[in-house]
Amino acid sequence: MSEVVYSIRDLVVEYQTRAGSMRAVDGVSLDIRRGEILGLVGESGCGKSTLGKAMMRMLSRNARIAKGELIFDGRDLVKASDEEMRQIRGGRIGMVFQDPMTSLNPTQRIIDHITETIQTHRPDATDEEARERAAFLVERLGIRKDRLDDYPHQLSGGMRQRVMIALALALDCDLVIADEPTTSLDVIVEAKFLDLLKELRDEFNLTIMMITHNIGVVAEVADRVAVMYAGEMVEVGDVYSVFEKPSHPYTEGLLKSVPNIAIDDEELYQMAGGPPNLMHPPTGCRFNPRCPYAMDICSREVPPRFEAHGDGGFAACWLRDPVRKEARDA
């Protein structure tokens, strides 16, 4: 098994709302391995972005980490001070946000964004050194260096997204968290962007966690996939194993929902029902009200993690229970 860069252990993130406390992330555990691209997938509202922000300790004021550990470089970031986190964000862990237009300061030139990031974490870097690093990064990402003096509104959506990647790469981060990085891109630019991610991973030995609702994007670039549903991690495994034979009904439903021109069905598959209200989640398995294979136990007891896909993979589904499988096969 590869070296673990970031380890999430039994993480619980709560939002305080007018209606009460809501657990957007509930008991999530996940290891991110050095040099891999990990795809984190699930429907909107399942807790993906909250998990990514919790990993950076960038939660909104009405959210808090109620329980769990975030182990990075041998330290629990839950216990790290604000000053320590300021050094880690950008310096050791970079983030590519969902909408680059709102993430970049419209009053700052592109060069100012990148050099400020470099000199904040490396005060000894001269203006010339910071500018040379910025020029190298944008040219490697397919942007002419003379565009460094432009403002964000002068760049296309794809170019702004590449500037966000340059910010994440400015200090040779150990881990890059990309939150829905292809949302604002058309399919042609998206394809080029995904190819670029793979090239950058190989060139800079990057570790990338890509957060997306598009499981097709994960199939294109990821080495492993982690599937979230209603705040919980329901399946983890290498991409080929999960896509060939998903072990959780929710993952199966996501894969069936991907448009495929090779299938003759007139109607696109649609999972029954909708995501649960996290203020009052279902008892037992949270997917059981929508699951076509639901059994009596599914509504009574929370399924543990059963081994699946090998190499640390698992599926939190009673269908994977070897005892029950033997009983069904008998």
Short mmCIF file of C-alpha atoms in Angstrom, two decimals:
data_model
loop_
_atom_site.label_atom_id
_atom_site.label_comp_id
_atom_site.label_asym_id
_atom_site.label_seq_id
_atom_site.Cartn_x
_atom_site.Cartn_y
_atom_site.Cartn_z
CA MET A 1 0.00 0.00 0.00
CA SER A 2 1.27 3.50 -0.89
CA GLU A 3 2.26 6.12 1.67
CA VAL A 4 -0.70 7.99 3.15
CA VAL A 5 -0.46 11.79 2.73
CA TYR A 6 -3.67 12.76 4.53
CA SER A 7 -5.76 10.60 6.86
CA ILE A 8 -9.32 11.47 7.88
CA ARG A 9 -10.57 9.59 10.93
CA ASP A 10 -14.20 9.43 12.08
CA LEU A 11 -14.84 13.05 11.05
CA VAL A 12 -18.10 14.75 12.06
CA VAL A 13 -18.92 18.25 10.81
CA GLU A 14 -22.03 20.02 12.10
CA TYR A 15 -23.85 23.11 10.86
CA GLN A 16 -25.87 25.18 13.28
CA THR A 17 -29.12 26.26 11.62
CA ARG A 18 -32.30 27.93 12.84
CA ALA A 19 -33.94 24.52 12.83
CA GLY A 20 -31.15 22.95 14.91
CA SER A 21 -27.88 21.10 14.38
CA MET A 22 -27.27 19.24 11.11
CA ARG A 23 -24.46 16.77 10.45
CA ALA A 24 -23.23 17.39 6.90
CA VAL A 25 -20.32 14.95 7.39
CA ASP A 26 -21.02 12.05 9.71
CA GLY A 27 -18.28 9.63 10.77
CA VAL A 28 -16.20 9.81 7.58
CA SER A 29 -12.83 8.02 7.45
CA LEU A 30 -10.60 8.11 4.38
CA ASP A 31 -6.91 7.82 3.48
CA ILE A 32 -5.41 9.81 0.59
CA ARG A 33 -2.27 8.22 -0.83
CA ARG A 34 0.79 9.99 -2.17
CA GLY A 35 0.85 10.46 -5.94
CA GLU A 36 -2.74 9.40 -6.58
CA ILE A 37 -5.76 11.19 -8.00
CA LEU A 38 -8.70 10.37 -5.72
CA GLY A 39 -12.18 11.13 -7.02
CA LEU A 40 -14.76 12.08 -4.37
CA VAL A 41 -18.24 11.73 -5.87
CA GLY A 42 -21.86 12.01 -4.84
CA GLU A 43 -25.03 14.00 -5.45
CA SER A 44 -25.24 17.70 -4.60
CA GLY A 45 -25.67 18.20 -0.87
CA CYS A 46 -24.03 14.93 0.18
CA GLY A 47 -21.20 16.68 2.06
CA LYS A 48 -18.35 16.56 -0.50
CA SER A 49 -17.44 20.25 -0.43
CA THR A 50 -17.90 20.42 3.34
CA LEU A 51 -15.39 17.58 3.68
CA GLY A 52 -12.90 19.38 1.44
CA LYS A 53 -13.24 22.64 3.39
CA ALA A 54 -12.95 20.79 6.70
CA MET A 55 -9.67 19.29 5.50
CA MET A 56 -8.40 22.85 5.00
CA ARG A 57 -10.07 24.12 8.19
CA MET A 58 -11.99 26.63 6.06
CA LEU A 59 -15.53 26.01 7.31
CA SER A 60 -18.09 28.79 7.53
CA ARG A 61 -18.86 30.41 10.88
CA ASN A 62 -21.96 28.30 11.49
CA ALA A 63 -20.03 25.04 11.01
CA ARG A 64 -17.70 23.19 13.35
CA ILE A 65 -15.71 19.98 13.52
CA ALA A 66 -17.56 18.16 16.30
CA LYS A 67 -15.44 15.01 16.29
CA GLY A 68 -12.61 13.25 14.51
CA GLU A 69 -9.02 13.68 13.39
CA LEU A 70 -7.38 15.21 10.31
CA ILE A 71 -3.87 13.74 10.22
CA PHE A 72 -1.41 15.50 7.91
CA ASP A 73 2.35 15.14 8.18
CA GLY A 74 1.93 13.37 11.52
CA ARG A 75 -0.14 16.18 13.05
CA ASP A 76 -3.83 16.46 13.81
CA LEU A 77 -4.95 19.62 12.00
CA VAL A 78 -8.09 19.76 14.15
CA LYS A 79 -5.79 20.82 17.01
CA ALA A 80 -3.57 23.13 14.93
CA SER A 81 -3.59 26.85 15.70
CA ASP A 82 -4.89 29.45 13.24
CA GLU A 83 -1.32 30.57 12.55
CA GLU A 84 -0.21 27.00 11.79
CA MET A 85 -3.15 26.57 9.42
CA ARG A 86 -2.26 29.79 7.59
CA GLN A 87 1.15 28.29 6.87
CA ILE A 88 -0.31 24.97 5.74
CA ARG A 89 -2.99 26.46 3.46
CA GLY A 90 -1.31 27.30 0.20
CA GLY A 91 2.09 26.26 1.53
CA ARG A 92 1.44 22.52 2.01
CA ILE A 93 -2.16 22.02 0.87
CA GLY A 94 -3.59 23.90 -2.11
CA MET A 95 -7.20 24.24 -3.15
CA VAL A 96 -8.78 24.85 -6.54
CA PHE A 97 -12.20 26.34 -5.86
CA GLN A 98 -15.39 25.62 -7.74
CA ASP A 99 -15.84 29.03 -9.40
CA PRO A 100 -12.57 30.73 -10.39
CA MET A 101 -14.34 34.00 -11.26
CA THR A 102 -15.49 34.52 -7.69
CA SER A 103 -12.32 33.03 -6.18
CA LEU A 104 -9.96 35.48 -7.89
CA ASN A 105 -9.83 39.11 -6.77
CA PRO A 106 -11.20 41.19 -9.69
CA THR A 107 -9.08 44.21 -8.62
CA GLN A 108 -5.78 42.29 -8.71
CA ARG A 109 -3.77 41.30 -11.77
CA ILE A 110 -2.93 37.63 -12.23
CA ILE A 111 0.73 38.27 -11.40
CA ASP A 112 -0.29 39.81 -8.07
CA HIS A 113 -2.34 36.74 -7.11
CA ILE A 114 0.56 34.36 -7.67
CA THR A 115 3.44 36.47 -6.31
CA GLU A 116 1.44 37.31 -3.18
CA THR A 117 0.91 33.61 -2.53
CA ILE A 118 4.62 32.88 -2.98
CA GLN A 119 5.91 35.76 -0.86
CA THR A 120 3.37 35.20 1.93
CA HIS A 121 4.77 31.73 2.53
CA ARG A 122 8.35 32.53 1.52
CA PRO A 123 9.15 36.07 2.74
CA ASP A 124 12.76 35.72 1.58
CA ALA A 125 11.68 35.37 -2.08
CA THR A 126 12.46 38.52 -4.08
CA ASP A 127 9.97 40.15 -6.45
CA GLU A 128 12.00 38.90 -9.41
CA GLU A 129 12.11 35.32 -8.11
CA ALA A 130 8.36 35.32 -7.44
CA ARG A 131 7.63 36.69 -10.90
CA GLU A 132 9.90 34.10 -12.56
CA ARG A 133 8.07 31.33 -10.71
CA ALA A 134 4.71 32.77 -11.76
CA ALA A 135 5.82 33.01 -15.41
CA PHE A 136 7.08 29.41 -15.36
CA LEU A 137 3.79 28.11 -13.93
CA VAL A 138 1.40 29.91 -16.28
CA GLU A 139 3.47 28.99 -19.34
CA ARG A 140 3.53 25.35 -18.21
CA LEU A 141 -0.26 25.57 -17.93
CA GLY A 142 -0.63 26.90 -21.48
CA ILE A 143 -0.97 30.64 -20.79
CA ARG A 144 1.41 33.17 -22.31
CA LYS A 145 3.41 34.94 -19.63
CA ASP A 146 2.40 38.37 -20.95
CA ARG A 147 -1.14 37.56 -19.71
CA LEU A 148 0.17 37.81 -16.14
CA ASP A 149 -0.56 41.54 -16.28
CA ASP A 150 -4.23 40.92 -17.16
CA TYR A 151 -7.11 41.02 -14.71
CA PRO A 152 -9.34 37.94 -14.13
CA HIS A 153 -12.21 39.29 -16.27
CA GLN A 154 -9.85 39.45 -19.26
CA LEU A 155 -9.31 35.68 -19.20
CA SER A 156 -11.60 32.88 -20.35
CA GLY A 157 -13.13 30.42 -17.87
CA GLY A 158 -10.59 27.76 -18.75
CA MET A 159 -7.69 30.17 -18.33
CA ARG A 160 -8.98 31.34 -14.94
CA GLN A 161 -9.22 27.72 -13.84
CA ARG A 162 -5.61 27.19 -14.87
CA VAL A 163 -4.61 30.27 -12.86
CA MET A 164 -6.24 28.62 -9.83
CA ILE A 165 -4.08 25.55 -10.46
CA ALA A 166 -1.01 27.79 -10.72
CA LEU A 167 -1.84 29.21 -7.29
CA ALA A 168 -2.07 25.67 -5.90
CA LEU A 169 1.28 24.73 -7.49
CA ALA A 170 3.09 27.94 -6.58
CA LEU A 171 4.76 26.40 -3.53
CA ASP A 172 4.97 22.72 -4.53
CA CYS A 173 2.07 21.64 -2.32
CA ASP A 174 1.90 18.07 -1.01
CA LEU A 175 -1.83 17.86 -1.70
CA VAL A 176 -4.22 19.70 -4.02
CA ILE A 177 -7.96 19.63 -3.32
CA ALA A 178 -9.93 20.47 -6.47
CA ASP A 179 -13.58 21.28 -5.75
CA GLU A 180 -15.74 20.80 -8.86
CA PRO A 181 -12.92 22.16 -11.08
CA THR A 182 -14.74 21.45 -14.37
CA THR A 183 -18.17 22.90 -13.50
CA SER A 184 -17.77 26.12 -15.52
CA LEU A 185 -15.98 24.54 -18.49
CA ASP A 186 -17.38 23.37 -21.81
CA VAL A 187 -16.70 19.77 -22.83
CA ILE A 188 -13.71 20.56 -25.06
CA VAL A 189 -11.96 22.70 -22.45
CA GLU A 190 -12.92 20.13 -19.79
CA ALA A 191 -11.20 17.33 -21.73
CA LYS A 192 -8.01 19.41 -22.07
CA PHE A 193 -8.17 20.33 -18.39
CA LEU A 194 -8.43 16.69 -17.32
CA ASP A 195 -5.48 15.74 -19.52
CA LEU A 196 -3.53 18.60 -17.95
CA LEU A 197 -4.30 17.35 -14.43
CA LYS A 198 -2.87 13.94 -15.23
CA GLU A 199 0.24 15.51 -16.78
CA LEU A 200 0.77 17.74 -13.75
CA ARG A 201 0.34 14.81 -11.37
CA ASP A 202 3.12 12.94 -13.17
CA GLU A 203 5.40 15.96 -13.64
CA PHE A 204 5.14 17.44 -10.14
CA ASN A 205 4.39 14.18 -8.26
CA LEU A 206 1.13 15.74 -7.10
CA THR A 207 -1.48 14.17 -4.90
CA ILE A 208 -4.94 15.34 -5.95
CA MET A 209 -8.38 14.92 -4.44
CA MET A 210 -10.99 15.85 -7.03
CA ILE A 211 -14.45 16.63 -5.67
CA THR A 212 -17.17 16.23 -8.29
CA HIS A 213 -20.75 15.12 -8.89
CA ASN A 214 -19.69 13.91 -12.35
CA ILE A 215 -18.68 10.28 -12.05
CA GLY A 216 -17.67 10.31 -15.73
CA VAL A 217 -14.89 12.79 -14.89
CA VAL A 218 -13.65 10.40 -12.20
CA ALA A 219 -13.51 7.58 -14.73
CA GLU A 220 -11.32 9.77 -16.93
CA VAL A 221 -8.62 10.78 -14.46
CA ALA A 222 -8.84 9.10 -11.05
CA ASP A 223 -6.91 6.14 -9.66
CA ARG A 224 -9.37 5.52 -6.82
CA VAL A 225 -12.91 6.65 -6.13
CA ALA A 226 -14.67 7.47 -2.85
CA VAL A 227 -18.47 7.66 -2.91
CA MET A 228 -20.41 9.80 -0.42
CA TYR A 229 -24.11 9.68 0.32
CA ALA A 230 -26.00 11.80 2.88
CA GLY A 231 -22.85 12.75 4.77
CA GLU A 232 -21.41 9.23 4.95
CA MET A 233 -18.73 7.39 2.99
CA VAL A 234 -20.46 4.38 1.42
CA GLU A 235 -17.85 2.91 -0.93
CA VAL A 236 -14.13 3.26 -1.66
CA GLY A 237 -12.04 1.34 -4.16
CA ASP A 238 -9.85 1.56 -7.24
CA VAL A 239 -11.65 3.02 -10.23
CA TYR A 240 -11.52 -0.06 -12.43
CA SER A 241 -12.94 -2.39 -9.78
CA VAL A 242 -15.69 0.00 -8.70
CA PHE A 243 -16.79 0.80 -12.25
CA GLU A 244 -16.69 -2.83 -13.34
CA LYS A 245 -18.58 -4.17 -10.32
CA PRO A 246 -19.90 -1.59 -7.83
CA SER A 247 -20.47 -3.01 -4.36
CA HIS A 248 -22.98 -0.44 -3.11
CA PRO A 249 -26.43 0.09 -4.70
CA TYR A 250 -25.95 3.86 -4.64
CA THR A 251 -22.73 3.60 -6.67
CA GLU A 252 -24.54 1.27 -9.05
CA GLY A 253 -27.28 3.87 -9.47
CA LEU A 254 -24.77 6.65 -10.16
CA LEU A 255 -23.10 4.58 -12.86
CA LYS A 256 -26.42 3.70 -14.49
CA SER A 257 -27.31 7.40 -14.56
CA VAL A 258 -24.34 8.29 -16.78
CA PRO A 259 -25.50 8.83 -20.41
CA ASN A 260 -24.13 6.14 -22.73
CA ILE A 261 -24.62 6.29 -26.51
CA ALA A 262 -23.91 2.54 -26.71
CA ILE A 263 -27.10 1.71 -24.77
CA ASP A 264 -30.34 1.46 -26.74
CA ASP A 265 -32.68 2.39 -23.86
CA GLU A 266 -34.88 5.33 -24.80
CA GLU A 267 -34.98 6.74 -21.26
CA LEU A 268 -32.05 7.60 -19.03
CA TYR A 269 -31.97 5.65 -15.77
CA GLN A 270 -33.08 7.67 -12.76
CA MET A 271 -32.75 6.60 -9.14
CA ALA A 272 -36.01 6.57 -7.23
CA GLY A 273 -36.65 9.27 -4.62
CA GLY A 274 -34.19 11.92 -3.55
CA PRO A 275 -31.45 12.55 -0.97
CA PRO A 276 -32.73 12.52 2.64
CA ASN A 277 -33.17 15.49 4.94
CA LEU A 278 -29.99 15.49 7.02
CA MET A 279 -31.84 17.13 9.90
CA HIS A 280 -33.78 13.88 10.20
CA PRO A 281 -31.89 11.15 8.30
CA PRO A 282 -33.39 7.65 7.90
CA THR A 283 -32.53 5.04 10.50
CA GLY A 284 -30.17 2.25 9.54
CA CYS A 285 -28.65 2.64 6.09
CA ARG A 286 -29.44 6.14 4.84
CA PHE A 287 -29.90 4.86 1.30
CA ASN A 288 -32.46 2.22 2.25
CA PRO A 289 -35.61 4.26 1.29
CA ARG A 290 -34.28 4.46 -2.30
CA CYS A 291 -32.54 1.09 -2.51
CA PRO A 292 -34.01 -1.57 -4.84
CA TYR A 293 -32.32 -4.30 -2.77
CA ALA A 294 -33.34 -3.10 0.71
CA MET A 295 -33.82 -5.79 3.38
CA ASP A 296 -35.42 -5.57 6.83
CA ILE A 297 -32.08 -5.02 8.55
CA CYS A 298 -31.29 -2.06 6.29
CA SER A 299 -33.84 0.18 8.03
CA ARG A 300 -32.85 -0.99 11.52
CA GLU A 301 -29.05 -1.12 11.69
CA VAL A 302 -26.25 1.00 10.24
CA PRO A 303 -24.12 -1.24 8.01
CA PRO A 304 -20.43 -1.55 8.94
CA ARG A 305 -17.66 -1.37 6.38
CA PHE A 306 -17.33 -4.67 4.55
CA GLU A 307 -14.19 -5.41 2.54
CA ALA A 308 -14.57 -4.83 -1.19
CA HIS A 309 -12.28 -4.31 -4.21
CA GLY A 310 -9.13 -5.25 -2.24
CA ASP A 311 -6.28 -2.94 -1.18
CA GLY A 312 -8.25 -1.30 1.61
CA GLY A 313 -11.46 -0.84 -0.38
CA PHE A 314 -14.84 -1.23 1.29
CA ALA A 315 -18.58 -0.88 0.90
CA ALA A 316 -20.95 0.04 3.75
CA CYS A 317 -23.82 -2.20 2.65
CA TRP A 318 -25.49 -5.24 4.22
CA LEU A 319 -25.40 -6.96 0.82
CA ARG A 320 -21.64 -7.32 1.37
CA ASP A 321 -22.11 -9.15 4.69
CA PRO A 322 -20.44 -12.57 4.08
CA VAL A 323 -22.75 -14.27 6.60
CA ARG A 324 -25.87 -13.07 4.83
CA LYS A 325 -24.35 -13.84 1.44
CA GLU A 326 -23.76 -17.46 2.50
CA ALA A 327 -27.37 -17.68 3.71
CA ARG A 328 -28.68 -16.33 0.38
CA ASP A 329 -26.48 -18.68 -1.64
CA ALA A 330 -27.45 -21.74 0.43
#
